[in-house]
Short mmCIF file of C-alpha atoms (C1' of nucleotides) in Angstrom, two decimals:
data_model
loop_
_atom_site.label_atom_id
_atom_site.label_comp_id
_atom_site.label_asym_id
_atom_site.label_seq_id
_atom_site.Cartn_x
_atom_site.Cartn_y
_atom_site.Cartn_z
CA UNK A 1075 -19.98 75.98 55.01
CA UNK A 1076 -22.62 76.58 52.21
CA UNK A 1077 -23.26 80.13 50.66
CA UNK A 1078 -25.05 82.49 51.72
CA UNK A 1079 -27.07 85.52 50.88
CA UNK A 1080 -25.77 89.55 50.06
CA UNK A 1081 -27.86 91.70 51.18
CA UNK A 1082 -24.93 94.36 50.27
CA UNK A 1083 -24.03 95.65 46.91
CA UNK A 1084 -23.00 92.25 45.94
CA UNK A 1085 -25.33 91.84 42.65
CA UNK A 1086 -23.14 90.66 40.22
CA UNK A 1087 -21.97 93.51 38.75
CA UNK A 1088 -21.63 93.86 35.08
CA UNK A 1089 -18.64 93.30 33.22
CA UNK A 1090 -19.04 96.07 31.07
CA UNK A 1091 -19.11 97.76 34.44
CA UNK A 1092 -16.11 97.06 35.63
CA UNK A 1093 -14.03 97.59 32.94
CA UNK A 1094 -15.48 100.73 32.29
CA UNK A 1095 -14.43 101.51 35.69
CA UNK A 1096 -10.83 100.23 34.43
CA UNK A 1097 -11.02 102.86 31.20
CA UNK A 1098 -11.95 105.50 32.71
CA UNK A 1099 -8.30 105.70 34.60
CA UNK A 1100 -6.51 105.05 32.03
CA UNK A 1101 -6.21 101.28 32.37
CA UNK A 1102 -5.64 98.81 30.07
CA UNK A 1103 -8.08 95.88 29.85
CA UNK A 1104 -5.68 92.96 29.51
CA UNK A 1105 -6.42 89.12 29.26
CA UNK A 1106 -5.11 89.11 33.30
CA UNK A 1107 -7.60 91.82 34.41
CA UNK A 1108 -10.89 90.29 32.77
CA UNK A 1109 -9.95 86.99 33.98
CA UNK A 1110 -9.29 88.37 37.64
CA UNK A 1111 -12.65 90.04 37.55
CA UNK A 1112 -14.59 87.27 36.06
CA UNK A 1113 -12.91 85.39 39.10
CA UNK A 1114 -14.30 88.09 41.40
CA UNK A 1115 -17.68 88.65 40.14
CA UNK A 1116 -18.14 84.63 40.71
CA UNK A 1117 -17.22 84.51 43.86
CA UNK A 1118 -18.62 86.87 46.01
CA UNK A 1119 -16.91 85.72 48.57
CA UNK A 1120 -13.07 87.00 49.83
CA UNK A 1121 -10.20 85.42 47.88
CA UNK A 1122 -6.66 85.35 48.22
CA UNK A 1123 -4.30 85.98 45.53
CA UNK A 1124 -3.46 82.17 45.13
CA UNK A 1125 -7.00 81.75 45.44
CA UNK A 1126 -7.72 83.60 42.41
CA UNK A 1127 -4.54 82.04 40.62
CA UNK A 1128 -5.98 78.87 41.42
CA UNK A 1129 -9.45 79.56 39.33
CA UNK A 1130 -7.54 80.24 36.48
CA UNK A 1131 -6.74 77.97 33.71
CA UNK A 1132 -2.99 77.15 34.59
CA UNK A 1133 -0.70 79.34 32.87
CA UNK A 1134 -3.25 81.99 31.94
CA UNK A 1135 -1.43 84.58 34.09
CA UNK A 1136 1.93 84.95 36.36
CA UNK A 1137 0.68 85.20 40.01
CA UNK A 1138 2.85 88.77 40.53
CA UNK A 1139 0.25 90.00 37.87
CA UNK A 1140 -2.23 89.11 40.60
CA UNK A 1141 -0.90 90.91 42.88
CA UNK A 1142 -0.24 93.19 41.22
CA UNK A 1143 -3.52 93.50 39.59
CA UNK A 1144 -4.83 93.84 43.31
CA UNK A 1145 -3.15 96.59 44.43
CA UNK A 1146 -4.64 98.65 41.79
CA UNK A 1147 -7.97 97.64 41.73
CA UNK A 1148 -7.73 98.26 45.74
CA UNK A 1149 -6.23 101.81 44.95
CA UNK A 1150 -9.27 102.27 42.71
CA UNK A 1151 -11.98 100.87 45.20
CA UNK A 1152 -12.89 98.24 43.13
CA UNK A 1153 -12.15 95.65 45.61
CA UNK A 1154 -11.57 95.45 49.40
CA UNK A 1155 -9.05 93.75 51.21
CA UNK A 1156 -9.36 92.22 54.29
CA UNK A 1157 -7.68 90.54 56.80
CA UNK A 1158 -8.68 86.73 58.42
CA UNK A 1159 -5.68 86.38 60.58
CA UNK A 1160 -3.71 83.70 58.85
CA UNK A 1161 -1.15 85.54 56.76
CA UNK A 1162 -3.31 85.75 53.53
CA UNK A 1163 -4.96 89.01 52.52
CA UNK A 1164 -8.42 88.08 50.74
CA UNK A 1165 -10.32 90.55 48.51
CA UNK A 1166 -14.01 91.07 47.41
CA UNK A 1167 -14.70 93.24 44.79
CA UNK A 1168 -16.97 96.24 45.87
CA UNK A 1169 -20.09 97.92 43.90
CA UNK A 1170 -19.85 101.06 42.60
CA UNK A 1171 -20.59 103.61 44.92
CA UNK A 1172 -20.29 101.14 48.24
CA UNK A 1173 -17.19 101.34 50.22
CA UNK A 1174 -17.27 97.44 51.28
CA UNK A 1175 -17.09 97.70 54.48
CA UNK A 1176 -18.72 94.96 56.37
CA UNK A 1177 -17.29 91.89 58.86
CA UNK A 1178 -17.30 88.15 58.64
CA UNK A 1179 -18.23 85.24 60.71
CA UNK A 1180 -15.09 82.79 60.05
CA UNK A 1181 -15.39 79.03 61.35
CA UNK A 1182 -11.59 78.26 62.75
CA UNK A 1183 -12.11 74.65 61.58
CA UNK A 1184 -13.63 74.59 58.01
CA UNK A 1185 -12.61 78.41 57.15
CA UNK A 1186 -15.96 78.83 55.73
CA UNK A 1187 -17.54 82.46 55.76
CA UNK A 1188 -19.90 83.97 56.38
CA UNK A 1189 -20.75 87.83 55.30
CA UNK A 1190 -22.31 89.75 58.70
CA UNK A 1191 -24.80 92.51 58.73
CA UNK A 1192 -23.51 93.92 62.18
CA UNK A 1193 -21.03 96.57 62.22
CA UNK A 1194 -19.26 98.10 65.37
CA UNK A 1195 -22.02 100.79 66.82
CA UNK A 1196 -21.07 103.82 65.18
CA UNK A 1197 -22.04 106.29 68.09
CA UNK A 1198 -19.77 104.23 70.46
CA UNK A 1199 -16.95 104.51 68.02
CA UNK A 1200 -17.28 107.99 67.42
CA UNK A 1201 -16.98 108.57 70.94
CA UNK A 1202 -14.01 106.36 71.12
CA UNK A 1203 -12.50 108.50 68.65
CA UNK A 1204 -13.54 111.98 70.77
CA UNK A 1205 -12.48 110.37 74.11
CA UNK A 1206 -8.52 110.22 72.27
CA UNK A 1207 -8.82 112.97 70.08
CA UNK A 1208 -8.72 110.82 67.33
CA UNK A 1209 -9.70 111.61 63.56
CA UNK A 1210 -11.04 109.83 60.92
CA UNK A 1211 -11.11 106.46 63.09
CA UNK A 1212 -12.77 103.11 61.48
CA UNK A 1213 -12.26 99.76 62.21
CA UNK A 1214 -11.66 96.26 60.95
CA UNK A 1215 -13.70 93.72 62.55
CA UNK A 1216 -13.68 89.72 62.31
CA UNK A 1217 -15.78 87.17 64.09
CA UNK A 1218 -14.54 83.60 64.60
CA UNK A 1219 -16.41 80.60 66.00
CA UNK A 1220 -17.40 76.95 64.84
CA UNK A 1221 -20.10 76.61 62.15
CA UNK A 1222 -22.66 74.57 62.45
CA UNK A 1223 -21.21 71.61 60.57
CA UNK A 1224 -18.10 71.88 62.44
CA UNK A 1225 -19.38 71.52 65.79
CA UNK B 433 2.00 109.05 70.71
CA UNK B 434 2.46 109.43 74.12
CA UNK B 435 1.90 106.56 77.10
CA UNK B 436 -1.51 106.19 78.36
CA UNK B 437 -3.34 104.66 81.35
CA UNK B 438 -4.23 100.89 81.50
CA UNK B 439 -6.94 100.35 83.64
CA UNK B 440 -6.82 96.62 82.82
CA UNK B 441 -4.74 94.23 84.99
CA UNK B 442 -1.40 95.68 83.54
CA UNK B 443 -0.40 96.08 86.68
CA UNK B 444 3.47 95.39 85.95
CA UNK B 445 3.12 91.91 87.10
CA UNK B 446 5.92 90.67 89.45
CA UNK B 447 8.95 89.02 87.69
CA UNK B 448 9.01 86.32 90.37
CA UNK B 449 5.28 85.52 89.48
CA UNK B 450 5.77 85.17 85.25
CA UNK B 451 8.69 82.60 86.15
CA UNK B 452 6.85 80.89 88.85
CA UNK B 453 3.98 80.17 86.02
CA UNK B 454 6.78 78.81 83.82
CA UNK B 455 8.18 77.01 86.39
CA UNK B 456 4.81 75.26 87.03
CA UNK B 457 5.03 73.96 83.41
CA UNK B 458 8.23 72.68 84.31
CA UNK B 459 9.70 75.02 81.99
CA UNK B 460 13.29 76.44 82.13
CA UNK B 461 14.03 80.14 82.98
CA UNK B 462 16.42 80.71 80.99
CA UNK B 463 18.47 83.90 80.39
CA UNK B 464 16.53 84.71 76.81
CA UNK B 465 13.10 84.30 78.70
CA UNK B 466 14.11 86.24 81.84
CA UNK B 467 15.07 89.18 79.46
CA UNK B 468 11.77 88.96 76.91
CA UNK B 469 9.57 89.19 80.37
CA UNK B 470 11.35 91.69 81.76
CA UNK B 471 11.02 94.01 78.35
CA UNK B 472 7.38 93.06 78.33
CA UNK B 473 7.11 94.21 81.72
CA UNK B 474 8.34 97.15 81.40
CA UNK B 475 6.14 98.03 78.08
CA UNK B 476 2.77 97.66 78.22
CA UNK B 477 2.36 98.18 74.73
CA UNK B 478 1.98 95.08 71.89
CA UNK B 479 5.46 94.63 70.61
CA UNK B 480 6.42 92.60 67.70
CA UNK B 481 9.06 90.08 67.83
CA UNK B 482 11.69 92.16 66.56
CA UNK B 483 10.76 95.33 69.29
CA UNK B 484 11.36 92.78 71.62
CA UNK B 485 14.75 92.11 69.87
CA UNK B 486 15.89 95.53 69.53
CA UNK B 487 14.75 96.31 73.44
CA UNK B 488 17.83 93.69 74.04
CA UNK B 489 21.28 94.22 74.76
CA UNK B 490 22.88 92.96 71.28
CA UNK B 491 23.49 89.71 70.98
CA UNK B 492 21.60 88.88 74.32
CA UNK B 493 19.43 85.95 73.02
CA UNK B 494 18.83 84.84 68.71
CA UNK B 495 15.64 86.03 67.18
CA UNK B 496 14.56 82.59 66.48
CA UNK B 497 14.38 82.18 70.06
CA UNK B 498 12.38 85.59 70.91
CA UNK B 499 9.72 83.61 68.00
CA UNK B 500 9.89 80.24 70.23
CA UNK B 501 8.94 81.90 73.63
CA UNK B 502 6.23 83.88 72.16
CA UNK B 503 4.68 80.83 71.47
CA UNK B 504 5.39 79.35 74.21
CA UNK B 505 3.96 82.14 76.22
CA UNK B 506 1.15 82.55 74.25
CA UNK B 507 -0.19 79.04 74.73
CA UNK B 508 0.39 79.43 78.34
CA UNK B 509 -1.95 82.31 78.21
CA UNK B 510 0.82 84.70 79.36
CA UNK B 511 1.23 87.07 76.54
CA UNK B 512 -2.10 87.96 73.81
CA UNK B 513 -1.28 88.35 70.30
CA UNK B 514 -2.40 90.97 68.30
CA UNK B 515 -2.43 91.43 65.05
CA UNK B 516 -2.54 95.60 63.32
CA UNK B 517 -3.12 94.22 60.23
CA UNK B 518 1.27 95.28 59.24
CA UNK B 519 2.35 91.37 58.91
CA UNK B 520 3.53 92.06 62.03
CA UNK B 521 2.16 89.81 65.10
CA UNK B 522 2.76 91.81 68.40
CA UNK B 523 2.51 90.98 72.23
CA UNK B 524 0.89 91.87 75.40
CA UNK B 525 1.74 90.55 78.67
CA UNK B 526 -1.96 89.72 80.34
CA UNK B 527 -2.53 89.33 83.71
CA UNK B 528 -3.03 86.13 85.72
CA UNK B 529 -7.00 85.05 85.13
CA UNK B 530 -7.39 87.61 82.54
CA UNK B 531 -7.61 86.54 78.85
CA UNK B 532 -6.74 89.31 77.64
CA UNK B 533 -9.14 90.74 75.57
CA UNK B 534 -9.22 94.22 74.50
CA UNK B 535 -8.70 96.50 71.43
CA UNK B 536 -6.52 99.24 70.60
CA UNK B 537 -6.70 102.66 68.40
CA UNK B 538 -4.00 102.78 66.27
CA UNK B 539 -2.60 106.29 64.63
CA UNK B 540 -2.22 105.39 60.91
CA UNK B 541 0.39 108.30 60.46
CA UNK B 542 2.78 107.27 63.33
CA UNK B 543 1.95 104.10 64.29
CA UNK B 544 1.33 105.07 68.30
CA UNK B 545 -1.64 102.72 70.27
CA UNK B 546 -3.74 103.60 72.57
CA UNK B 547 -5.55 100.92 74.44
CA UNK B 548 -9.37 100.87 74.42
CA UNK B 549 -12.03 100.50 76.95
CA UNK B 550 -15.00 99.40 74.82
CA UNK B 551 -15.67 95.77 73.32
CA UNK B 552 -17.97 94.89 70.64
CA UNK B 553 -21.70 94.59 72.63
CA UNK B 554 -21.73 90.95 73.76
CA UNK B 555 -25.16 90.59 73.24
CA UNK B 556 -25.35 91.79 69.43
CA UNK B 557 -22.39 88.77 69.29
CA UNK B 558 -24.52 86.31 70.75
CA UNK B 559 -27.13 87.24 68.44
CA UNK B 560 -24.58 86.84 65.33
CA UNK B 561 -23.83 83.53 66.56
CA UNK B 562 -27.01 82.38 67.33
CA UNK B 563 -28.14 83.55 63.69
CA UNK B 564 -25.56 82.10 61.95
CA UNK B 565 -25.47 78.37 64.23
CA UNK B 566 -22.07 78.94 65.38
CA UNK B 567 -20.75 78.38 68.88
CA UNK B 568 -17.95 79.59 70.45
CA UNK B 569 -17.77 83.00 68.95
CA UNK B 570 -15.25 85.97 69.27
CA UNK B 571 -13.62 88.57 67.82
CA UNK B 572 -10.40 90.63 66.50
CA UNK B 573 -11.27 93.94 66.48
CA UNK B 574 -8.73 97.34 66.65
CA UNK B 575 -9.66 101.01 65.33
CA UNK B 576 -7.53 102.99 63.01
CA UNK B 577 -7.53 106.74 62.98
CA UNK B 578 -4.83 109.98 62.96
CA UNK B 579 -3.81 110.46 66.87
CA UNK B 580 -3.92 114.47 67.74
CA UNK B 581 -0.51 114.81 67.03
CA UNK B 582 -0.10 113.80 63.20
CA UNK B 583 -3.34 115.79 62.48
"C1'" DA C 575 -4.53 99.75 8.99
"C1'" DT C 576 -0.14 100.95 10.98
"C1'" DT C 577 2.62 103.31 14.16
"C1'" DT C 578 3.57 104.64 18.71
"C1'" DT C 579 4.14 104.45 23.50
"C1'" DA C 580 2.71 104.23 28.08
"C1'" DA C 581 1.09 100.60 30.59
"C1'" DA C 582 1.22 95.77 31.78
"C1'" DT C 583 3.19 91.17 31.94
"C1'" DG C 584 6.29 87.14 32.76
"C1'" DC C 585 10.07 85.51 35.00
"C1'" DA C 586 13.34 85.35 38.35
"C1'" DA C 587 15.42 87.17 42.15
"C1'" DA C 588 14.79 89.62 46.40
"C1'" DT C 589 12.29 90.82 50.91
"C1'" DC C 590 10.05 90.11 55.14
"C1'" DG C 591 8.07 87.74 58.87
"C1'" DT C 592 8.26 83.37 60.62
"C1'" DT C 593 9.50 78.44 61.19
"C1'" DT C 594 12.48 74.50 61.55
"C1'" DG C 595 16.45 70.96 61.60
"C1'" DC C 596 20.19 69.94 64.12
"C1'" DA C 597 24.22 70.05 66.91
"C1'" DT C 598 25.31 72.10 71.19
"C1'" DC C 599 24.29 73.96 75.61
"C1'" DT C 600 22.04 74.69 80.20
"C1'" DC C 601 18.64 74.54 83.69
"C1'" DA C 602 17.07 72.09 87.61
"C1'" DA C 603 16.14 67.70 89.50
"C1'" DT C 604 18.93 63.88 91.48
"C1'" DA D 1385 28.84 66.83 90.37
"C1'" DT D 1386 25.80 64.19 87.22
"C1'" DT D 1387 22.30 63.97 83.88
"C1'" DG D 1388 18.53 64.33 80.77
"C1'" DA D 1389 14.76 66.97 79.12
"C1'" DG D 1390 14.20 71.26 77.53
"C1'" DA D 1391 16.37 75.45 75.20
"C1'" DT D 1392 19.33 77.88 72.29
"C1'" DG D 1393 22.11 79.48 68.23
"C1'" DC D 1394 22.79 79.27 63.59
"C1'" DA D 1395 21.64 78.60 59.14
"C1'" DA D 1396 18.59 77.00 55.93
"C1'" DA D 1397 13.74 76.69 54.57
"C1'" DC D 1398 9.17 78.81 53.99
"C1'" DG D 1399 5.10 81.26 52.43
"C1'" DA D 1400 3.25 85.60 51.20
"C1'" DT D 1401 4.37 89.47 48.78
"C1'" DT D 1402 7.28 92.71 46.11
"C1'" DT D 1403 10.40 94.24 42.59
"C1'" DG D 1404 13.83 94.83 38.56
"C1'" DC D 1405 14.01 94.31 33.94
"C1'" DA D 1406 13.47 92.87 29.31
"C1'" DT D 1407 9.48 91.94 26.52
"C1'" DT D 1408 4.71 92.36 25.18
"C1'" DT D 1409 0.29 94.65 24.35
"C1'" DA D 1410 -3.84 97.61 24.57
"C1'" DA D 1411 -5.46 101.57 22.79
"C1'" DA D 1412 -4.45 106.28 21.34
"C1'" DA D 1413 -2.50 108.71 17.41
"C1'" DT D 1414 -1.47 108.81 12.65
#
DNA sequence: ATTTTAAATGCAAATCGTTTGCATCTCAAT
DNA sequence: ATTGAGATGCAAACGATTTGCATTTAAAAT
């Protein structure tokens, strides 16, 4: 699987950006943090925690701090979890303003991604949501299939 | 959350039709297994492994076990697993000749599922596919929202 | 520049869902 | 009743993630 193109909110966003973002709660900029973003901003592509651990130079951070480090920026919307099936949550970071929300092709035999424009039709989901009396009602969304080198 | 309709093929299957299927695989009915398909039977509902567990008289059959013949049952196409995004896989007894397939709308606030009609548009997957060179494409999709009674 | 202190980190131990090795047991075919 | 593949129980192992706690550090206050 080779890269692809964002046509979301994925232009590298500045540093300066982010850890602005960071300041503004109250949040310290540590030698962790920059490195996990730098990580992020790199790969605009979803990561797990090891993942990110991995980029690192060895011993540059405890892989708790990771997680750790996730769960805020998630709590903050600065990066978006989601969910390929196989145990490991994987995060993108998200531009200002965005929410993230968008799906992925996954091929089951390389792993490669790709990012999809197609969301679930929102008038069939609000209806969804009527039909059960449901209230603020999203959805996550995941494609699988063989890539083209794969097959 | 209260029970609901399933106007897929979860018409409680017949007990002496799941262990005929198992017994065509030359695979033992064994006490455990008669007691996981009988508490999938009765609850047409994805349960996790420990549900299934807890739905048994104590001691009636190891946990490890409930793990093994989930697996096995999955692979035989007898139960679907689903996956709410909790760590927690869960299972569906699906009829003979159906896969499966469907979606569910899960309460965020207390956890109750209702089963879903609708299925991302077939066509707008093909195209995704298509786009993208992949073949054999699917999905994992389920819809989060507050039921009517935790509103 | 130094002090101060809440926030953050490293490390190890703990949790949780799940898997597995192995000795023992039990279907179901003979 | 015999028997052998298939299953089970139990405990240990696993991988992802979380957490307690003593120590460190960024950044606000002095």
């Amino acid at each position: 699987m080779k890269a692809h193109a964002h046509s979301h909110s994925h232009q590298r966003q500045k540093m300066s950006v982010l850890t602005g973002r960071l300041r503004q709660q109250a949040r310290k900029i540590t030698s962790p943090r920059a490195a996990i973003l730098e990580i992020l901003r790199q790969h605009p592509h979803p990561l797990t925690n090891k993942d990110i651990f991995a980029a690192m130079a060895k011993g540059q951070c405890d892989l708790a701090t990771i997680y750790r480090a996730m769960h805020l920026l998630e709590e903050m919307g600065m990066v978006k979890r989601f969910d390929f099936g196989d145990g490991a949550a994987r995060f993108e970071l998200v531009g200002e303003g965005d929410d993230g929300h968008h799906h992925h092709l996954i091929c089951t035999r390389c792993a490669g991604v790709v990012e999809i424009e197609e969301c679930f039709p929102s008038q069939i989901e609000s209806r969804i949501a009527a039909a059960n009396g449901f209230k603020s009602v999203t959805h996550k969304l995941e494609f699988f299939g063989i890539c083209p080198e794969c097959q």
